[in-house]
PDB file of C-alpha atoms in Angstrom:
ATOM      1  CA  UNK A   1       0.000   0.000   0.000  1.00  0.00           C
ATOM      2  CA  UNK A   2       1.213   3.489  -0.825  1.00  0.00           C
ATOM      3  CA  UNK A   3       1.506   6.011   1.970  1.00  0.00           C
ATOM      4  CA  UNK A   4      -0.581   9.185   1.879  1.00  0.00           C
ATOM      5  CA  UNK A   5       2.499  11.185   0.848  1.00  0.00           C
ATOM      6  CA  UNK A   6       3.301   8.797  -1.993  1.00  0.00           C
ATOM      7  CA  UNK A   7      -0.310   8.831  -3.202  1.00  0.00           C
ATOM      8  CA  UNK A   8      -0.201  12.625  -3.172  1.00  0.00           C
ATOM      9  CA  UNK A   9       2.967  12.651  -5.297  1.00  0.00           C
ATOM     10  CA  UNK A  10       1.474  10.151  -7.744  1.00  0.00           C
ATOM     11  CA  UNK A  11      -1.704  12.234  -8.006  1.00  0.00           C
ATOM     12  CA  UNK A  12       0.245  15.455  -8.505  1.00  0.00           C
ATOM     13  CA  UNK A  13       2.273  13.860 -11.299  1.00  0.00           C
ATOM     14  CA  UNK A  14      -0.935  12.648 -12.937  1.00  0.00           C
ATOM     15  CA  UNK A  15      -3.144  15.696 -12.570  1.00  0.00           C
ATOM     16  CA  UNK A  16      -0.900  18.758 -12.462  1.00  0.00           C
ATOM     17  CA  UNK A  17      -1.240  20.777 -15.628  1.00  0.00           C
ATOM     18  CA  UNK A  18       2.062  21.766 -17.190  1.00  0.00           C
ATOM     19  CA  UNK A  19       2.093  24.993 -19.212  1.00  0.00           C
ATOM     20  CA  UNK A  20       2.689  24.531 -22.943  1.00  0.00           C
ATOM     21  CA  UNK A  21       6.007  26.365 -22.693  1.00  0.00           C
ATOM     22  CA  UNK A  22       7.314  23.619 -20.428  1.00  0.00           C
ATOM     23  CA  UNK A  23       6.106  20.655 -22.437  1.00  0.00           C
ATOM     24  CA  UNK A  24       9.300  20.683 -24.478  1.00  0.00           C
ATOM     25  CA  UNK A  25      11.611  22.150 -21.860  1.00  0.00           C
ATOM     26  CA  UNK A  26      14.411  19.794 -22.957  1.00  0.00           C
ATOM     27  CA  UNK A  27      14.675  21.354 -26.413  1.00  0.00           C
ATOM     28  CA  UNK A  28      16.036  24.709 -27.525  1.00  0.00           C
ATOM     29  CA  UNK A  29      13.926  27.079 -29.673  1.00  0.00           C
ATOM     30  CA  UNK A  30      15.445  25.523 -32.814  1.00  0.00           C
ATOM     31  CA  UNK A  31      14.157  22.094 -31.783  1.00  0.00           C
ATOM     32  CA  UNK A  32      17.573  20.746 -30.767  1.00  0.00           C
ATOM     33  CA  UNK A  33      18.203  19.111 -27.383  1.00  0.00           C
ATOM     34  CA  UNK A  34      21.266  20.533 -25.615  1.00  0.00           C
ATOM     35  CA  UNK A  35      22.412  18.943 -22.371  1.00  0.00           C
ATOM     36  CA  UNK A  36      23.112  21.112 -19.332  1.00  0.00           C
ATOM     37  CA  UNK A  37      26.708  21.168 -18.132  1.00  0.00           C
ATOM     38  CA  UNK A  38      27.163  19.716 -14.629  1.00  0.00           C
ATOM     39  CA  UNK A  39      27.695  22.304 -11.889  1.00  0.00           C
ATOM     40  CA  UNK A  40      29.607  20.530  -9.100  1.00  0.00           C
ATOM     41  CA  UNK A  41      33.039  19.428 -10.303  1.00  0.00           C
ATOM     42  CA  UNK A  42      35.230  18.799  -7.264  1.00  0.00           C
ATOM     43  CA  UNK A  43      37.355  15.653  -6.985  1.00  0.00           C
ATOM     44  CA  UNK A  44      37.983  13.048  -4.329  1.00  0.00           C
ATOM     45  CA  UNK A  45      41.761  12.618  -4.016  1.00  0.00           C
ATOM     46  CA  UNK A  46      44.411  11.963  -1.372  1.00  0.00           C
ATOM     47  CA  UNK A  47      45.871  15.430  -1.890  1.00  0.00           C
ATOM     48  CA  UNK A  48      42.738  17.542  -1.969  1.00  0.00           C
ATOM     49  CA  UNK A  49      39.920  18.817   0.203  1.00  0.00           C
ATOM     50  CA  UNK A  50      37.826  15.700  -0.377  1.00  0.00           C
ATOM     51  CA  UNK A  51      40.021  12.801   0.667  1.00  0.00           C
ATOM     52  CA  UNK A  52      39.027   9.149   0.200  1.00  0.00           C
ATOM     53  CA  UNK A  53      37.595   7.686   3.388  1.00  0.00           C
ATOM     54  CA  UNK A  54      35.332   4.725   4.048  1.00  0.00           C
ATOM     55  CA  UNK A  55      31.849   5.835   5.089  1.00  0.00           C
ATOM     56  CA  UNK A  56      32.372   9.502   4.251  1.00  0.00           C
ATOM     57  CA  UNK A  57      30.567   9.645   0.906  1.00  0.00           C
ATOM     58  CA  UNK A  58      27.045   8.871  -0.270  1.00  0.00           C
ATOM     59  CA  UNK A  59      25.805   8.303  -3.812  1.00  0.00           C
ATOM     60  CA  UNK A  60      22.364   9.395  -4.997  1.00  0.00           C
ATOM     61  CA  UNK A  61      21.148   7.674  -8.160  1.00  0.00           C
ATOM     62  CA  UNK A  62      18.154   6.677 -10.235  1.00  0.00           C
ATOM     63  CA  UNK A  63      17.839   3.134 -11.590  1.00  0.00           C
ATOM     64  CA  UNK A  64      16.244   4.687 -14.665  1.00  0.00           C
ATOM     65  CA  UNK A  65      19.013   7.136 -15.543  1.00  0.00           C
ATOM     66  CA  UNK A  66      21.886   5.832 -17.721  1.00  0.00           C
ATOM     67  CA  UNK A  67      24.296   8.455 -16.363  1.00  0.00           C
ATOM     68  CA  UNK A  68      23.569   7.481 -12.756  1.00  0.00           C
ATOM     69  CA  UNK A  69      23.701   3.801 -13.716  1.00  0.00           C
ATOM     70  CA  UNK A  70      27.374   4.256 -14.682  1.00  0.00           C
ATOM     71  CA  UNK A  71      28.275   5.192 -11.115  1.00  0.00           C
ATOM     72  CA  UNK A  72      26.257   2.342  -9.621  1.00  0.00           C
ATOM     73  CA  UNK A  73      28.046  -0.104 -11.904  1.00  0.00           C
ATOM     74  CA  UNK A  74      31.541   1.077 -10.993  1.00  0.00           C
ATOM     75  CA  UNK A  75      30.696   1.200  -7.275  1.00  0.00           C
ATOM     76  CA  UNK A  76      29.632  -2.447  -7.414  1.00  0.00           C
ATOM     77  CA  UNK A  77      32.344  -3.715  -9.754  1.00  0.00           C
ATOM     78  CA  UNK A  78      35.067  -2.187  -7.581  1.00  0.00           C
ATOM     79  CA  UNK A  79      33.519  -3.615  -4.433  1.00  0.00           C
ATOM     80  CA  UNK A  80      32.683  -0.313  -2.763  1.00  0.00           C
ATOM     81  CA  UNK A  81      29.213  -1.138  -1.499  1.00  0.00           C
ATOM     82  CA  UNK A  82      30.441  -1.058   2.119  1.00  0.00           C
ATOM     83  CA  UNK A  83      32.478   2.124   1.522  1.00  0.00           C
ATOM     84  CA  UNK A  84      30.036   4.473  -0.233  1.00  0.00           C
ATOM     85  CA  UNK A  85      26.360   4.616   0.752  1.00  0.00           C
ATOM     86  CA  UNK A  86      23.524   4.529  -1.780  1.00  0.00           C
ATOM     87  CA  UNK A  87      20.094   6.099  -2.136  1.00  0.00           C
ATOM     88  CA  UNK A  88      17.794   5.399  -5.094  1.00  0.00           C
ATOM     89  CA  UNK A  89      15.015   7.776  -6.132  1.00  0.00           C
ATOM     90  CA  UNK A  90      11.589   6.785  -7.408  1.00  0.00           C
ATOM     91  CA  UNK A  91      11.308   6.180 -11.154  1.00  0.00           C
ATOM     92  CA  UNK A  92       8.535   8.759 -11.548  1.00  0.00           C
ATOM     93  CA  UNK A  93       9.680  12.285 -12.358  1.00  0.00           C
ATOM     94  CA  UNK A  94       7.194  14.704 -10.824  1.00  0.00           C
ATOM     95  CA  UNK A  95       6.888  18.468 -11.390  1.00  0.00           C
ATOM     96  CA  UNK A  96       9.128  18.780  -8.325  1.00  0.00           C
ATOM     97  CA  UNK A  97      11.796  16.544  -9.857  1.00  0.00           C
ATOM     98  CA  UNK A  98      13.267  13.283  -8.551  1.00  0.00           C
ATOM     99  CA  UNK A  99      11.742  12.203  -5.245  1.00  0.00           C
ATOM    100  CA  UNK A 100      12.352   9.458  -2.685  1.00  0.00           C
ATOM    101  CA  UNK A 101       9.992   6.616  -1.871  1.00  0.00           C
ATOM    102  CA  UNK A 102      10.284   3.651   0.454  1.00  0.00           C
ATOM    103  CA  UNK A 103      10.816   0.132  -0.947  1.00  0.00           C
ATOM    104  CA  UNK A 104       7.284  -0.671   0.213  1.00  0.00           C
ATOM    105  CA  UNK A 105       5.871   2.187  -1.845  1.00  0.00           C
ATOM    106  CA  UNK A 106       8.046   1.538  -4.896  1.00  0.00           C
ATOM    107  CA  UNK A 107      10.192  -1.612  -4.947  1.00  0.00           C
ATOM    108  CA  UNK A 108      13.795  -0.834  -5.816  1.00  0.00           C
ATOM    109  CA  UNK A 109      13.880   2.539  -4.078  1.00  0.00           C
ATOM    110  CA  UNK A 110      16.236   3.348  -1.185  1.00  0.00           C
ATOM    111  CA  UNK A 111      15.290   6.430   0.878  1.00  0.00           C
ATOM    112  CA  UNK A 112      17.720   9.161   1.850  1.00  0.00           C
ATOM    113  CA  UNK A 113      18.959   8.187   5.308  1.00  0.00           C
ATOM    114  CA  UNK A 114      21.753  10.789   5.212  1.00  0.00           C
ATOM    115  CA  UNK A 115      19.916  14.072   4.672  1.00  0.00           C
ATOM    116  CA  UNK A 116      16.360  12.755   5.058  1.00  0.00           C
ATOM    117  CA  UNK A 117      15.397  14.593   1.899  1.00  0.00           C
ATOM    118  CA  UNK A 118      12.096  14.040   0.110  1.00  0.00           C
ATOM    119  CA  UNK A 119      13.366  15.446  -3.183  1.00  0.00           C
ATOM    120  CA  UNK A 120      16.787  15.532  -4.830  1.00  0.00           C
ATOM    121  CA  UNK A 121      16.469  19.296  -5.137  1.00  0.00           C
ATOM    122  CA  UNK A 122      16.797  19.539  -1.342  1.00  0.00           C
ATOM    123  CA  UNK A 123      20.298  18.054  -1.635  1.00  0.00           C
ATOM    124  CA  UNK A 124      21.264  20.731  -4.153  1.00  0.00           C
ATOM    125  CA  UNK A 125      19.892  23.567  -2.044  1.00  0.00           C
ATOM    126  CA  UNK A 126      21.668  22.214   1.028  1.00  0.00           C
ATOM    127  CA  UNK A 127      24.947  22.389  -0.901  1.00  0.00           C
ATOM    128  CA  UNK A 128      24.158  25.784  -2.425  1.00  0.00           C
ATOM    129  CA  UNK A 129      21.113  27.791  -1.357  1.00  0.00           C
ATOM    130  CA  UNK A 130      21.414  29.898  -4.540  1.00  0.00           C
ATOM    131  CA  UNK A 131      21.545  26.927  -6.936  1.00  0.00           C
ATOM    132  CA  UNK A 132      19.480  27.558 -10.085  1.00  0.00           C
ATOM    133  CA  UNK A 133      20.289  24.644 -12.397  1.00  0.00           C
ATOM    134  CA  UNK A 134      18.552  21.322 -12.982  1.00  0.00           C
ATOM    135  CA  UNK A 135      18.383  18.758 -10.177  1.00  0.00           C
ATOM    136  CA  UNK A 136      20.081  15.785 -11.781  1.00  0.00           C
ATOM    137  CA  UNK A 137      21.480  12.443 -10.692  1.00  0.00           C
ATOM    138  CA  UNK A 138      23.997  11.068  -9.932  1.00  0.00           C
ATOM    139  CA  UNK A 139      25.131  13.105  -6.958  1.00  0.00           C
ATOM    140  CA  UNK A 140      28.190  12.283  -4.866  1.00  0.00           C
ATOM    141  CA  UNK A 141      27.636  13.746  -1.400  1.00  0.00           C
ATOM    142  CA  UNK A 142      30.257  14.357   1.307  1.00  0.00           C
ATOM    143  CA  UNK A 143      28.790  13.698   4.744  1.00  0.00           C
ATOM    144  CA  UNK A 144      31.786  15.327   6.456  1.00  0.00           C
ATOM    145  CA  UNK A 145      31.693  18.652   4.594  1.00  0.00           C
ATOM    146  CA  UNK A 146      27.901  18.484   4.119  1.00  0.00           C
ATOM    147  CA  UNK A 147      28.056  19.327   0.448  1.00  0.00           C
ATOM    148  CA  UNK A 148      27.966  17.924  -3.065  1.00  0.00           C
ATOM    149  CA  UNK A 149      31.371  16.883  -4.327  1.00  0.00           C
ATOM    150  CA  UNK A 150      30.395  16.157  -7.909  1.00  0.00           C
ATOM    151  CA  UNK A 151      27.332  15.577 -10.093  1.00  0.00           C
ATOM    152  CA  UNK A 152      29.134  14.679 -13.334  1.00  0.00           C
ATOM    153  CA  UNK A 153      28.956  10.917 -13.912  1.00  0.00           C
ATOM    154  CA  UNK A 154      32.045  10.702 -16.115  1.00  0.00           C
ATOM    155  CA  UNK A 155      34.144  12.225 -13.328  1.00  0.00           C
ATOM    156  CA  UNK A 156      32.543  10.269 -10.502  1.00  0.00           C
ATOM    157  CA  UNK A 157      33.329   6.921 -12.154  1.00  0.00           C
ATOM    158  CA  UNK A 158      36.995   7.930 -12.486  1.00  0.00           C
ATOM    159  CA  UNK A 159      37.107   8.668  -8.754  1.00  0.00           C
ATOM    160  CA  UNK A 160      35.430   5.388  -7.880  1.00  0.00           C
ATOM    161  CA  UNK A 161      37.831   3.537 -10.149  1.00  0.00           C
ATOM    162  CA  UNK A 162      41.058   4.886  -8.660  1.00  0.00           C
ATOM    163  CA  UNK A 163      40.667   6.826  -5.417  1.00  0.00           C
ATOM    164  CA  UNK A 164      39.094   4.234  -3.114  1.00  0.00           C
ATOM    165  CA  UNK A 165      41.333   1.240  -3.806  1.00  0.00           C
ATOM    166  CA  UNK A 166      42.542   1.175  -0.191  1.00  0.00           C
ATOM    167  CA  UNK A 167      39.007   0.194   0.838  1.00  0.00           C
ATOM    168  CA  UNK A 168      37.734  -1.711  -2.228  1.00  0.00           C
ATOM    169  CA  UNK A 169      37.224  -5.468  -2.263  1.00  0.00           C
ATOM    170  CA  UNK A 170      38.200  -5.527  -5.951  1.00  0.00           C
ATOM    171  CA  UNK A 171      41.052  -2.986  -6.131  1.00  0.00           C
ATOM    172  CA  UNK A 172      42.851  -4.800  -8.955  1.00  0.00           C
ATOM    173  CA  UNK A 173      40.101  -3.925 -11.425  1.00  0.00           C
ATOM    174  CA  UNK A 174      41.271  -0.877 -13.381  1.00  0.00           C
ATOM    175  CA  UNK A 175      38.656   0.431 -15.782  1.00  0.00           C
ATOM    176  CA  UNK A 176      40.933   3.208 -17.036  1.00  0.00           C
ATOM    177  CA  UNK A 177      44.360   1.606 -17.549  1.00  0.00           C
ATOM    178  CA  UNK A 178      47.098   4.072 -18.426  1.00  0.00           C
ATOM    179  CA  UNK A 179      48.200   2.089 -21.464  1.00  0.00           C
ATOM    180  CA  UNK A 180      44.776   2.515 -23.068  1.00  0.00           C
ATOM    181  CA  UNK A 181      43.755   5.891 -21.627  1.00  0.00           C
ATOM    182  CA  UNK A 182      44.097   7.841 -24.881  1.00  0.00           C
ATOM    183  CA  UNK A 183      42.108   5.254 -26.838  1.00  0.00           C
ATOM    184  CA  UNK A 184      39.405   5.126 -24.160  1.00  0.00           C
ATOM    185  CA  UNK A 185      39.118   8.924 -24.205  1.00  0.00           C
ATOM    186  CA  UNK A 186      38.844   8.906 -27.986  1.00  0.00           C
ATOM    187  CA  UNK A 187      36.111   6.285 -28.166  1.00  0.00           C
ATOM    188  CA  UNK A 188      34.242   7.871 -25.235  1.00  0.00           C
ATOM    189  CA  UNK A 189      34.129  11.148 -27.128  1.00  0.00           C
ATOM    190  CA  UNK A 190      32.313   9.986 -30.242  1.00  0.00           C
ATOM    191  CA  UNK A 191      30.188   7.395 -28.425  1.00  0.00           C
ATOM    192  CA  UNK A 192      28.959  10.109 -26.070  1.00  0.00           C
ATOM    193  CA  UNK A 193      28.101  12.502 -28.888  1.00  0.00           C
ATOM    194  CA  UNK A 194      26.578  10.018 -31.314  1.00  0.00           C
ATOM    195  CA  UNK A 195      25.058   7.374 -29.019  1.00  0.00           C
ATOM    196  CA  UNK A 196      24.865   8.223 -25.274  1.00  0.00           C
ATOM    197  CA  UNK A 197      23.560  11.715 -25.946  1.00  0.00           C
ATOM    198  CA  UNK A 198      22.396  10.842 -29.454  1.00  0.00           C
ATOM    199  CA  UNK A 199      19.313   8.976 -28.232  1.00  0.00           C
ATOM    200  CA  UNK A 200      18.289  12.065 -26.264  1.00  0.00           C
ATOM    201  CA  UNK A 201      18.996  14.433 -29.149  1.00  0.00           C
ATOM    202  CA  UNK A 202      16.713  12.249 -31.258  1.00  0.00           C
ATOM    203  CA  UNK A 203      14.014  11.669 -28.652  1.00  0.00           C
ATOM    204  CA  UNK A 204      13.743  15.223 -27.357  1.00  0.00           C
ATOM    205  CA  UNK A 205      13.951  16.921 -30.758  1.00  0.00           C
ATOM    206  CA  UNK A 206      10.890  19.042 -31.465  1.00  0.00           C
ATOM    207  CA  UNK A 207      11.319  19.586 -35.191  1.00  0.00           C
ATOM    208  CA  UNK A 208      11.462  17.012 -37.961  1.00  0.00           C
ATOM    209  CA  UNK A 209      14.763  18.435 -39.160  1.00  0.00           C
ATOM    210  CA  UNK A 210      16.432  18.141 -35.742  1.00  0.00           C
ATOM    211  CA  UNK A 211      15.108  14.622 -35.235  1.00  0.00           C
ATOM    212  CA  UNK A 212      16.076  13.408 -38.714  1.00  0.00           C
ATOM    213  CA  UNK A 213      19.612  14.767 -38.425  1.00  0.00           C
ATOM    214  CA  UNK A 214      20.275  13.328 -34.982  1.00  0.00           C
ATOM    215  CA  UNK A 215      18.723   9.915 -35.529  1.00  0.00           C
ATOM    216  CA  UNK A 216      20.929   9.398 -38.596  1.00  0.00           C
ATOM    217  CA  UNK A 217      24.021  10.377 -36.596  1.00  0.00           C
ATOM    218  CA  UNK A 218      22.929   7.969 -33.843  1.00  0.00           C
ATOM    219  CA  UNK A 219      22.732   4.990 -36.176  1.00  0.00           C
ATOM    220  CA  UNK A 220      26.000   5.925 -37.830  1.00  0.00           C
ATOM    221  CA  UNK A 221      27.505   5.623 -34.347  1.00  0.00           C
ATOM    222  CA  UNK A 222      25.876   2.245 -33.688  1.00  0.00           C
ATOM    223  CA  UNK A 223      27.052   0.990 -37.091  1.00  0.00           C
ATOM    224  CA  UNK A 224      30.554   2.155 -36.220  1.00  0.00           C
ATOM    225  CA  UNK A 225      30.583   0.209 -32.931  1.00  0.00           C
ATOM    226  CA  UNK A 226      29.226  -2.891 -34.668  1.00  0.00           C
ATOM    227  CA  UNK A 227      31.946  -2.709 -37.306  1.00  0.00           C
ATOM    228  CA  UNK A 228      34.635  -2.173 -34.658  1.00  0.00           C
ATOM    229  CA  UNK A 229      33.566  -5.294 -32.764  1.00  0.00           C
ATOM    230  CA  UNK A 230      33.229  -7.332 -35.949  1.00  0.00           C
ATOM    231  CA  UNK A 231      36.541  -6.397 -37.548  1.00  0.00           C
ATOM    232  CA  UNK A 232      38.592  -6.772 -34.374  1.00  0.00           C
ATOM    233  CA  UNK A 233      36.721  -9.890 -33.230  1.00  0.00           C
ATOM    234  CA  UNK A 234      37.189  -8.398 -29.770  1.00  0.00           C
ATOM    235  CA  UNK A 235      35.269  -9.084 -26.598  1.00  0.00           C
ATOM    236  CA  UNK A 236      35.646  -5.504 -25.358  1.00  0.00           C
ATOM    237  CA  UNK A 237      35.733  -2.068 -26.947  1.00  0.00           C
ATOM    238  CA  UNK A 238      39.320  -1.302 -25.935  1.00  0.00           C
ATOM    239  CA  UNK A 239      42.094  -3.787 -25.204  1.00  0.00           C
ATOM    240  CA  UNK A 240      41.640  -7.214 -23.658  1.00  0.00           C
ATOM    241  CA  UNK A 241      39.475  -6.317 -20.670  1.00  0.00           C
ATOM    242  CA  UNK A 242      36.366  -4.483 -19.572  1.00  0.00           C
ATOM    243  CA  UNK A 243      37.067  -0.749 -19.434  1.00  0.00           C
ATOM    244  CA  UNK A 244      35.313   2.520 -18.791  1.00  0.00           C
ATOM    245  CA  UNK A 245      34.440   2.648 -22.499  1.00  0.00           C
ATOM    246  CA  UNK A 246      32.317  -0.501 -22.125  1.00  0.00           C
ATOM    247  CA  UNK A 247      30.627   0.840 -18.994  1.00  0.00           C
ATOM    248  CA  UNK A 248      29.686   4.120 -20.642  1.00  0.00           C
ATOM    249  CA  UNK A 249      28.247   2.463 -23.735  1.00  0.00           C
ATOM    250  CA  UNK A 250      26.518  -0.367 -21.859  1.00  0.00           C
ATOM    251  CA  UNK A 251      24.093   1.838 -19.927  1.00  0.00           C
ATOM    252  CA  UNK A 252      22.726   3.202 -23.205  1.00  0.00           C
ATOM    253  CA  UNK A 253      22.615  -0.076 -25.123  1.00  0.00           C
ATOM    254  CA  UNK A 254      20.847  -1.995 -22.343  1.00  0.00           C
ATOM    255  CA  UNK A 255      18.068   0.629 -22.553  1.00  0.00           C
ATOM    256  CA  UNK A 256      17.987   0.849 -26.328  1.00  0.00           C
ATOM    257  CA  UNK A 257      15.435  -1.766 -27.385  1.00  0.00           C
ATOM    258  CA  UNK A 258      13.067  -1.508 -24.384  1.00  0.00           C
ATOM    259  CA  UNK A 259      13.001   2.320 -24.314  1.00  0.00           C
ATOM    260  CA  UNK A 260      14.893   4.349 -26.907  1.00  0.00           C
ATOM    261  CA  UNK A 261      13.746   2.351 -29.950  1.00  0.00           C
ATOM    262  CA  UNK A 262      10.083   3.159 -29.336  1.00  0.00           C
ATOM    263  CA  UNK A 263       9.840   6.035 -26.895  1.00  0.00           C
ATOM    264  CA  UNK A 264      12.598   8.134 -28.479  1.00  0.00           C
ATOM    265  CA  UNK A 265      11.703   7.097 -32.058  1.00  0.00           C
ATOM    266  CA  UNK A 266      15.141   5.506 -32.576  1.00  0.00           C
ATOM    267  CA  UNK A 267      13.419   2.825 -34.625  1.00  0.00           C
ATOM    268  CA  UNK A 268      15.568   2.459 -37.709  1.00  0.00           C
ATOM    269  CA  UNK A 269      17.066  -0.752 -36.268  1.00  0.00           C
ATOM    270  CA  UNK A 270      17.104  -2.775 -33.047  1.00  0.00           C
ATOM    271  CA  UNK A 271      20.040  -4.194 -31.150  1.00  0.00           C
ATOM    272  CA  UNK A 272      18.214  -7.544 -31.002  1.00  0.00           C
ATOM    273  CA  UNK A 273      17.865  -8.097 -34.738  1.00  0.00           C
ATOM    274  CA  UNK A 274      20.294  -5.816 -36.544  1.00  0.00           C
ATOM    275  CA  UNK A 275      23.509  -5.712 -34.511  1.00  0.00           C
ATOM    276  CA  UNK A 276      24.713  -9.275 -33.781  1.00  0.00           C
ATOM    277  CA  UNK A 277      28.180  -8.288 -32.551  1.00  0.00           C
ATOM    278  CA  UNK A 278      26.834  -5.503 -30.368  1.00  0.00           C
ATOM    279  CA  UNK A 279      24.224  -7.901 -28.969  1.00  0.00           C
ATOM    280  CA  UNK A 280      26.912 -10.449 -28.080  1.00  0.00           C
ATOM    281  CA  UNK A 281      28.929  -7.687 -26.400  1.00  0.00           C
ATOM    282  CA  UNK A 282      25.824  -6.518 -24.503  1.00  0.00           C
ATOM    283  CA  UNK A 283      25.257 -10.026 -23.160  1.00  0.00           C
ATOM    284  CA  UNK A 284      28.919 -10.362 -22.221  1.00  0.00           C
ATOM    285  CA  UNK A 285      28.854  -7.206 -20.093  1.00  0.00           C
ATOM    286  CA  UNK A 286      25.473  -8.078 -18.588  1.00  0.00           C
ATOM    287  CA  UNK A 287      26.693 -11.490 -17.470  1.00  0.00           C
ATOM    288  CA  UNK A 288      29.635 -10.098 -15.485  1.00  0.00           C
ATOM    289  CA  UNK A 289      29.159 -10.639 -11.774  1.00  0.00           C
ATOM    290  CA  UNK A 290      27.465  -7.654 -10.065  1.00  0.00           C
ATOM    291  CA  UNK A 291      26.273  -6.040 -13.322  1.00  0.00           C
ATOM    292  CA  UNK A 292      22.830  -7.617 -13.512  1.00  0.00           C
ATOM    293  CA  UNK A 293      21.945  -6.474  -9.984  1.00  0.00           C
ATOM    294  CA  UNK A 294      22.343  -2.822 -11.029  1.00  0.00           C
ATOM    295  CA  UNK A 295      19.619  -3.077 -13.696  1.00  0.00           C
ATOM    296  CA  UNK A 296      15.961  -2.447 -12.870  1.00  0.00           C
ATOM    297  CA  UNK A 297      13.930  -2.599 -16.080  1.00  0.00           C
ATOM    298  CA  UNK A 298      10.705  -1.729 -14.303  1.00  0.00           C
ATOM    299  CA  UNK A 299      12.197   1.578 -13.151  1.00  0.00           C
ATOM    300  CA  UNK A 300      13.753   2.179 -16.576  1.00  0.00           C
ATOM    301  CA  UNK A 301      10.587   1.615 -18.597  1.00  0.00           C
ATOM    302  CA  UNK A 302       8.179   3.282 -16.196  1.00  0.00           C
ATOM    303  CA  UNK A 303      10.367   6.365 -15.833  1.00  0.00           C
ATOM    304  CA  UNK A 304      10.616   7.108 -19.541  1.00  0.00           C
ATOM    305  CA  UNK A 305       7.074   6.179 -20.542  1.00  0.00           C
ATOM    306  CA  UNK A 306       5.354   7.674 -17.500  1.00  0.00           C
ATOM    307  CA  UNK A 307       7.486  10.765 -16.817  1.00  0.00           C
ATOM    308  CA  UNK A 308       7.917  12.171 -20.342  1.00  0.00           C
ATOM    309  CA  UNK A 309       4.264  13.013 -20.847  1.00  0.00           C
ATOM    310  CA  UNK A 310       5.109  15.479 -23.622  1.00  0.00           C
ATOM    311  CA  UNK A 311       6.169  12.408 -25.636  1.00  0.00           C
ATOM    312  CA  UNK A 312       3.790   9.783 -24.203  1.00  0.00           C
ATOM    313  CA  UNK A 313       0.731  11.532 -22.708  1.00  0.00           C
ATOM    314  CA  UNK A 314      -1.117   8.231 -22.189  1.00  0.00           C
ATOM    315  CA  UNK A 315       1.669   6.921 -19.908  1.00  0.00           C
ATOM    316  CA  UNK A 316       1.088   3.445 -21.315  1.00  0.00           C
ATOM    317  CA  UNK A 317       4.199   1.286 -20.812  1.00  0.00           C
ATOM    318  CA  UNK A 318       5.055  -1.310 -23.515  1.00  0.00           C
ATOM    319  CA  UNK A 319       5.540  -4.929 -22.497  1.00  0.00           C
ATOM    320  CA  UNK A 320       8.759  -5.702 -24.400  1.00  0.00           C
ATOM    321  CA  UNK A 321      11.917  -5.827 -22.292  1.00  0.00           C
ATOM    322  CA  UNK A 322      14.321  -6.118 -25.200  1.00  0.00           C
ATOM    323  CA  UNK A 323      16.666  -9.027 -25.934  1.00  0.00           C
ATOM    324  CA  UNK A 324      17.162 -11.931 -23.532  1.00  0.00           C
ATOM    325  CA  UNK A 325      20.507 -11.119 -21.934  1.00  0.00           C
ATOM    326  CA  UNK A 326      21.053 -14.335 -19.976  1.00  0.00           C
ATOM    327  CA  UNK A 327      21.445 -16.383 -23.172  1.00  0.00           C
ATOM    328  CA  UNK A 328      24.728 -18.319 -23.509  1.00  0.00           C
ATOM    329  CA  UNK A 329      27.418 -16.495 -25.488  1.00  0.00           C
ATOM    330  CA  UNK A 330      28.779 -18.513 -28.396  1.00  0.00           C
ATOM    331  CA  UNK A 331      32.316 -17.384 -29.148  1.00  0.00           C
TER     332      UNK A 331
END
């Protein structure tokens, strides 16, 4: 049973009228989606203000968000579950932004037991009372300094990869090895532009021209990854091991067929039927220990289809979950 507060939030999200000007708030006047730059960019390091300590930091994420999913993945793969706390917001984006529910109200949620916030925006205002940007996840919070360290996922995963090895149960895993750093940076750059952000630039476009341009660029990027995996006959995107490049691509590809293909109109091809090498790679990453437990398809599907009412006003959620990822991998 939902609590009175949770029922109120659900009702508000269902009944609150949103002015026309806000229906397409993700797009610019020319119809193009342009992502906001993250605001908090400090670093955890042994030589700085925010030093690595067990129990000092707390991570706020959404199971639905691919950017937040990156940080959850690295936290688990490195074995930092006992070092860095975790809170998970509800999948439903309300007019007030991301909010917290109990697991009884929404399975998969973890309330904020650090700041006792009801909304993510409270975390931002606690860090900076004058904050005026968007209230995004992930957020890395410092319990000692009572502030946000960083809300940029690409930087948080670097910190989790290298700065907490003294406390990690899997410190030998290096997702950003020096020998492959330049190649990882290079592939991250075009995968981010064409694929990670490309699905959003397609899905949130508000003109036919903007959509058509970006969806073509998106599939050029997917074709490029497919060809890279095919020609190299490689298991991973860079080198002979799982790296940050795989992590960053994975959180988009695992959402592609169940969400982006339909909801964001990225329907030129599917991963399931048109990208055999990418599908094999997707299954390989998924079947790594601790990866599967970071994926909540109910949160993923319900967030996109029920929160983006400017795209899907009916809030009807499709039944398809995408390809079966537990299937054996034939090398």
